[in-house]
Amino acid sequence: MKSIPMIFNTEMVQALLSGNKTVTRRPSKKEITYSKNGGFICDGYMHGIGFTHEETMRNFTSSKYAPVKVGDEIYVRETFASLDHNLTNSTHLLGKVHEVRYKASENEALGNESDWEVRGYKWHPSIHMPKWASRITLKVTDVRVERVQDITEEQSIKEGVYPAFPSSLVMPHRTSFMDLWDDIYPFTWCHNPYVWVIAFEVIKPNTESVN
């Protein structure tokens, strides 16, 4: 088992905390294609030729190209603020208390970003969140590969997106997911790439600030 970081935007962190998000789709670092002879091709290597689709999928998702494997843990990185601005040490190493705030849990009525900075806080991008400050851990329960446009309405709901407006659309959640995907990964939806589909359960939610 390994533990890896993964970035989630504010909206998706809120979906994790509410229990509405139980799956995430991520682009592959290496281009993935599917051979007409069967098997995935990645980094110039063929995986699974001569096997059934199920066997190929099982072999490929356990290969070195998979970002995670079943049983691994993901610690969520999100936008946060640390009162003392020291991001390199844990509370134990410093011997003092950190106060950490998470943007996804802050009520807008508490003030805007400028107000927070006056009070000694500074919002830090999620990519800079150290592991000790992460409050959400995800346990991977399934990993598979599919084209991004293969997502169904049911799977879109599990992605934690709000239904698109107007809600009379045939697949409002799928439409919202399409918009979200193109917002995060511009101009890629239309190319319909293979993506990693990672299902998980939240095993360590902590909705309180770290003190």
mmCIF file of C-alpha atoms in Angstrom:
data_model
loop_
_atom_site.group_PDB
_atom_site.id
_atom_site.type_symbol
_atom_site.label_atom_id
_atom_site.label_comp_id
_atom_site.label_asym_id
_atom_site.label_seq_id
_atom_site.Cartn_x
_atom_site.Cartn_y
_atom_site.Cartn_z
ATOM 1 C CA MET A 1 0.000 0.000 0.000
ATOM 2 C CA LYS A 2 1.157 3.506 -0.743
ATOM 3 C CA SER A 3 -0.096 6.963 0.149
ATOM 4 C CA ILE A 4 -0.100 9.632 -2.547
ATOM 5 C CA PRO A 5 -1.333 13.242 -2.770
ATOM 6 C CA MET A 6 -4.124 14.309 -5.097
ATOM 7 C CA ILE A 7 -5.443 17.822 -5.705
ATOM 8 C CA PHE A 8 -9.165 18.587 -5.507
ATOM 9 C CA ASN A 9 -10.730 21.988 -6.141
ATOM 10 C CA THR A 10 -12.953 23.662 -3.548
ATOM 11 C CA GLU A 11 -16.224 22.430 -5.065
ATOM 12 C CA MET A 12 -15.016 18.827 -5.158
ATOM 13 C CA VAL A 13 -13.695 18.988 -1.577
ATOM 14 C CA GLN A 14 -17.157 20.073 -0.474
ATOM 15 C CA ALA A 15 -18.596 17.100 -2.386
ATOM 16 C CA LEU A 16 -16.149 14.774 -0.602
ATOM 17 C CA LEU A 17 -17.147 16.147 2.807
ATOM 18 C CA SER A 18 -20.852 15.784 2.039
ATOM 19 C CA GLY A 19 -20.396 12.204 0.830
ATOM 20 C CA ASN A 20 -21.587 13.022 -2.687
ATOM 21 C CA LYS A 21 -18.259 12.287 -4.389
ATOM 22 C CA THR A 22 -17.045 8.683 -4.451
ATOM 23 C CA VAL A 23 -15.114 8.597 -7.737
ATOM 24 C CA THR A 24 -12.647 10.765 -9.638
ATOM 25 C CA ARG A 25 -11.353 10.697 -13.193
ATOM 26 C CA ARG A 26 -7.789 11.720 -13.968
ATOM 27 C CA PRO A 27 -5.888 11.959 -17.276
ATOM 28 C CA SER A 28 -3.001 9.585 -17.748
ATOM 29 C CA LYS A 29 0.529 10.970 -17.619
ATOM 30 C CA LYS A 30 1.289 8.703 -20.562
ATOM 31 C CA GLU A 31 -0.973 8.541 -23.605
ATOM 32 C CA ILE A 32 -3.123 5.417 -23.585
ATOM 33 C CA THR A 33 -4.570 3.814 -26.702
ATOM 34 C CA TYR A 34 -6.379 0.538 -27.288
ATOM 35 C CA SER A 35 -5.145 -1.843 -29.942
ATOM 36 C CA LYS A 36 -7.569 -3.374 -32.420
ATOM 37 C CA ASN A 37 -5.840 -6.656 -31.550
ATOM 38 C CA GLY A 38 -6.772 -6.232 -27.914
ATOM 39 C CA GLY A 39 -4.757 -4.732 -25.109
ATOM 40 C CA PHE A 40 -3.708 -1.274 -24.029
ATOM 41 C CA ILE A 41 -0.719 0.491 -25.534
ATOM 42 C CA CYS A 42 1.142 2.884 -23.252
ATOM 43 C CA ASP A 43 4.633 4.332 -23.607
ATOM 44 C CA GLY A 44 5.159 2.174 -26.671
ATOM 45 C CA TYR A 45 4.455 -1.098 -24.863
ATOM 46 C CA MET A 46 1.531 -3.447 -25.399
ATOM 47 C CA HIS A 47 -0.298 -4.748 -22.352
ATOM 48 C CA GLY A 48 -2.759 -7.614 -22.419
ATOM 49 C CA ILE A 49 -2.735 -8.780 -26.010
ATOM 50 C CA GLY A 50 -4.276 -12.243 -26.309
ATOM 51 C CA PHE A 51 -6.251 -11.860 -23.080
ATOM 52 C CA THR A 52 -9.930 -11.100 -22.555
ATOM 53 C CA HIS A 53 -10.919 -7.479 -21.954
ATOM 54 C CA GLU A 54 -11.427 -8.198 -18.251
ATOM 55 C CA GLU A 55 -7.988 -9.810 -17.946
ATOM 56 C CA THR A 56 -6.413 -6.968 -19.901
ATOM 57 C CA MET A 57 -8.047 -4.402 -17.643
ATOM 58 C CA ARG A 58 -6.897 -6.235 -14.508
ATOM 59 C CA ASN A 59 -3.329 -6.522 -15.801
ATOM 60 C CA PHE A 60 -3.136 -2.903 -16.922
ATOM 61 C CA THR A 61 -4.583 -1.434 -13.733
ATOM 62 C CA SER A 62 -1.950 -3.294 -11.747
ATOM 63 C CA SER A 63 0.879 -2.073 -13.982
ATOM 64 C CA LYS A 64 3.367 0.695 -13.244
ATOM 65 C CA TYR A 65 1.259 3.115 -15.282
ATOM 66 C CA ALA A 66 -1.657 3.106 -12.853
ATOM 67 C CA PRO A 67 -1.586 6.193 -10.595
ATOM 68 C CA VAL A 68 -2.946 4.125 -7.688
ATOM 69 C CA LYS A 69 -3.946 0.561 -6.940
ATOM 70 C CA VAL A 70 -6.806 -0.916 -4.932
ATOM 71 C CA GLY A 71 -6.005 -0.544 -1.238
ATOM 72 C CA ASP A 72 -3.825 2.545 -1.669
ATOM 73 C CA GLU A 73 -4.630 5.746 0.192
ATOM 74 C CA ILE A 74 -4.956 9.235 -1.275
ATOM 75 C CA TYR A 75 -4.473 12.258 0.933
ATOM 76 C CA VAL A 76 -6.447 15.206 -0.377
ATOM 77 C CA ARG A 77 -4.730 18.489 -1.125
ATOM 78 C CA GLU A 78 -6.960 21.560 -1.025
ATOM 79 C CA THR A 79 -6.688 25.347 -0.682
ATOM 80 C CA PHE A 80 -5.807 26.153 2.924
ATOM 81 C CA ALA A 81 -4.441 28.800 5.254
ATOM 82 C CA SER A 82 -1.888 28.386 8.038
ATOM 83 C CA LEU A 83 -1.685 31.041 10.731
ATOM 84 C CA ASP A 84 2.088 30.953 11.103
ATOM 85 C CA HIS A 85 2.693 30.391 7.351
ATOM 86 C CA ASN A 86 5.252 27.678 8.113
ATOM 87 C CA LEU A 87 4.573 24.859 5.674
ATOM 88 C CA THR A 88 7.784 22.896 6.003
ATOM 89 C CA ASN A 89 7.393 21.429 9.476
ATOM 90 C CA SER A 90 4.715 19.553 11.335
ATOM 91 C CA THR A 91 3.192 20.739 14.585
ATOM 92 C CA HIS A 92 5.229 18.126 16.433
ATOM 93 C CA LEU A 93 8.542 19.315 15.025
ATOM 94 C CA LEU A 94 7.777 22.932 15.815
ATOM 95 C CA GLY A 95 6.582 22.142 19.313
ATOM 96 C CA LYS A 96 3.663 24.561 18.997
ATOM 97 C CA VAL A 97 0.110 24.613 17.763
ATOM 98 C CA HIS A 98 -0.777 25.273 14.158
ATOM 99 C CA GLU A 99 -4.147 26.659 13.240
ATOM 100 C CA VAL A 100 -5.185 25.520 9.796
ATOM 101 C CA ARG A 101 -8.237 26.683 7.889
ATOM 102 C CA TYR A 102 -9.719 25.134 4.773
ATOM 103 C CA LYS A 103 -11.301 27.329 2.131
ATOM 104 C CA ALA A 104 -13.908 24.699 1.262
ATOM 105 C CA SER A 105 -15.310 24.947 4.796
ATOM 106 C CA GLU A 106 -15.212 28.700 5.299
ATOM 107 C CA ASN A 107 -18.469 30.600 5.340
ATOM 108 C CA GLU A 108 -18.342 33.596 3.023
ATOM 109 C CA ALA A 109 -20.045 35.616 5.755
ATOM 110 C CA LEU A 110 -16.801 35.461 7.747
ATOM 111 C CA GLY A 111 -15.221 37.868 5.294
ATOM 112 C CA ASN A 112 -13.384 37.945 2.010
ATOM 113 C CA GLU A 113 -9.817 36.956 1.271
ATOM 114 C CA SER A 114 -8.462 40.410 2.132
ATOM 115 C CA ASP A 115 -10.111 40.224 5.552
ATOM 116 C CA TRP A 116 -8.463 36.880 6.211
ATOM 117 C CA GLU A 117 -5.018 38.231 5.325
ATOM 118 C CA VAL A 118 -5.477 41.161 7.720
ATOM 119 C CA ARG A 119 -6.219 38.625 10.462
ATOM 120 C CA GLY A 120 -2.940 36.836 9.792
ATOM 121 C CA TYR A 121 -4.013 34.229 7.268
ATOM 122 C CA LYS A 122 -2.928 33.695 3.718
ATOM 123 C CA TRP A 123 -4.566 31.234 1.374
ATOM 124 C CA HIS A 124 -2.113 28.724 -0.060
ATOM 125 C CA PRO A 125 -2.701 26.812 -3.320
ATOM 126 C CA SER A 126 -3.611 23.173 -2.826
ATOM 127 C CA ILE A 127 -0.398 21.992 -4.502
ATOM 128 C CA HIS A 128 1.559 23.364 -1.533
ATOM 129 C CA MET A 129 -0.436 21.498 1.137
ATOM 130 C CA PRO A 130 1.850 19.216 3.179
ATOM 131 C CA LYS A 131 0.594 15.789 4.185
ATOM 132 C CA TRP A 132 0.291 16.716 7.872
ATOM 133 C CA ALA A 133 -2.232 19.445 7.011
ATOM 134 C CA SER A 134 -4.485 17.188 4.915
ATOM 135 C CA ARG A 135 -7.786 16.425 6.635
ATOM 136 C CA ILE A 136 -9.286 13.946 4.145
ATOM 137 C CA THR A 137 -7.953 10.513 3.231
ATOM 138 C CA LEU A 138 -9.463 8.335 0.504
ATOM 139 C CA LYS A 139 -9.202 4.537 0.388
ATOM 140 C CA VAL A 140 -9.049 3.279 -3.215
ATOM 141 C CA THR A 141 -11.651 0.567 -3.888
ATOM 142 C CA ASP A 142 -11.466 0.272 -7.689
ATOM 143 C CA VAL A 143 -9.282 1.404 -10.587
ATOM 144 C CA ARG A 144 -10.106 1.079 -14.259
ATOM 145 C CA VAL A 145 -9.525 2.748 -17.643
ATOM 146 C CA GLU A 146 -12.167 4.166 -19.949
ATOM 147 C CA ARG A 147 -12.657 7.032 -22.357
ATOM 148 C CA VAL A 148 -13.769 10.214 -20.641
ATOM 149 C CA GLN A 149 -16.909 10.491 -22.792
ATOM 150 C CA ASP A 150 -18.026 7.026 -21.651
ATOM 151 C CA ILE A 151 -19.140 8.496 -18.339
ATOM 152 C CA THR A 152 -22.817 7.844 -17.604
ATOM 153 C CA GLU A 153 -25.333 10.004 -15.761
ATOM 154 C CA GLU A 154 -25.049 7.666 -12.749
ATOM 155 C CA GLN A 155 -21.260 7.954 -12.714
ATOM 156 C CA SER A 156 -21.522 11.728 -13.130
ATOM 157 C CA ILE A 157 -23.622 11.877 -9.972
ATOM 158 C CA LYS A 158 -20.907 9.913 -8.153
ATOM 159 C CA GLU A 159 -18.411 12.512 -9.373
ATOM 160 C CA GLY A 160 -20.193 14.945 -7.045
ATOM 161 C CA VAL A 161 -21.182 17.585 -9.602
ATOM 162 C CA TYR A 162 -24.369 19.630 -9.405
ATOM 163 C CA PRO A 163 -26.925 19.067 -12.190
ATOM 164 C CA ALA A 164 -26.662 21.468 -15.082
ATOM 165 C CA PHE A 165 -29.217 24.180 -15.635
ATOM 166 C CA PRO A 166 -31.788 23.801 -17.020
ATOM 167 C CA SER A 167 -32.426 20.557 -15.153
ATOM 168 C CA SER A 168 -34.716 19.449 -17.982
ATOM 169 C CA LEU A 169 -31.630 18.310 -19.888
ATOM 170 C CA VAL A 170 -31.569 14.571 -20.575
ATOM 171 C CA MET A 171 -28.364 14.060 -18.561
ATOM 172 C CA PRO A 172 -27.859 17.205 -16.445
ATOM 173 C CA HIS A 173 -25.108 15.762 -14.226
ATOM 174 C CA ARG A 174 -23.146 14.463 -17.210
ATOM 175 C CA THR A 175 -23.391 17.906 -18.819
ATOM 176 C CA SER A 176 -22.020 19.469 -15.630
ATOM 177 C CA PHE A 177 -19.173 16.973 -15.540
ATOM 178 C CA MET A 178 -18.310 17.754 -19.163
ATOM 179 C CA ASP A 179 -18.127 21.471 -18.312
ATOM 180 C CA LEU A 180 -16.014 20.764 -15.226
ATOM 181 C CA TRP A 181 -13.624 18.563 -17.185
ATOM 182 C CA ASP A 182 -13.055 21.163 -19.888
ATOM 183 C CA ASP A 183 -12.586 23.812 -17.207
ATOM 184 C CA ILE A 184 -9.813 21.785 -15.521
ATOM 185 C CA TYR A 185 -8.360 20.182 -18.663
ATOM 186 C CA PRO A 186 -9.129 22.624 -21.511
ATOM 187 C CA PHE A 187 -9.901 21.287 -24.996
ATOM 188 C CA THR A 188 -9.537 17.628 -23.994
ATOM 189 C CA TRP A 189 -13.165 16.467 -23.746
ATOM 190 C CA CYS A 190 -13.614 16.567 -27.516
ATOM 191 C CA HIS A 191 -10.507 14.417 -27.973
ATOM 192 C CA ASN A 192 -12.105 11.752 -25.762
ATOM 193 C CA PRO A 193 -8.884 10.415 -24.197
ATOM 194 C CA TYR A 194 -8.587 7.312 -22.054
ATOM 195 C CA VAL A 195 -8.590 8.302 -18.385
ATOM 196 C CA TRP A 196 -8.058 6.588 -15.050
ATOM 197 C CA VAL A 197 -11.294 6.087 -13.115
ATOM 198 C CA ILE A 198 -10.603 5.854 -9.380
ATOM 199 C CA ALA A 199 -13.368 4.838 -6.961
ATOM 200 C CA PHE A 200 -12.856 5.298 -3.226
ATOM 201 C CA GLU A 201 -14.354 5.620 0.197
ATOM 202 C CA VAL A 202 -13.566 8.427 2.621
ATOM 203 C CA ILE A 203 -11.970 6.740 5.620
ATOM 204 C CA LYS A 204 -10.609 9.692 7.594
ATOM 205 C CA PRO A 205 -12.858 12.714 7.231
ATOM 206 C CA ASN A 206 -12.055 15.476 9.712
ATOM 207 C CA THR A 207 -14.259 18.496 9.236
ATOM 208 C CA GLU A 208 -12.710 20.381 12.150
ATOM 209 C CA SER A 209 -9.719 22.685 11.844
ATOM 210 C CA VAL A 210 -6.390 21.201 12.854
ATOM 211 C CA ASN A 211 -5.394 22.711 16.179
#
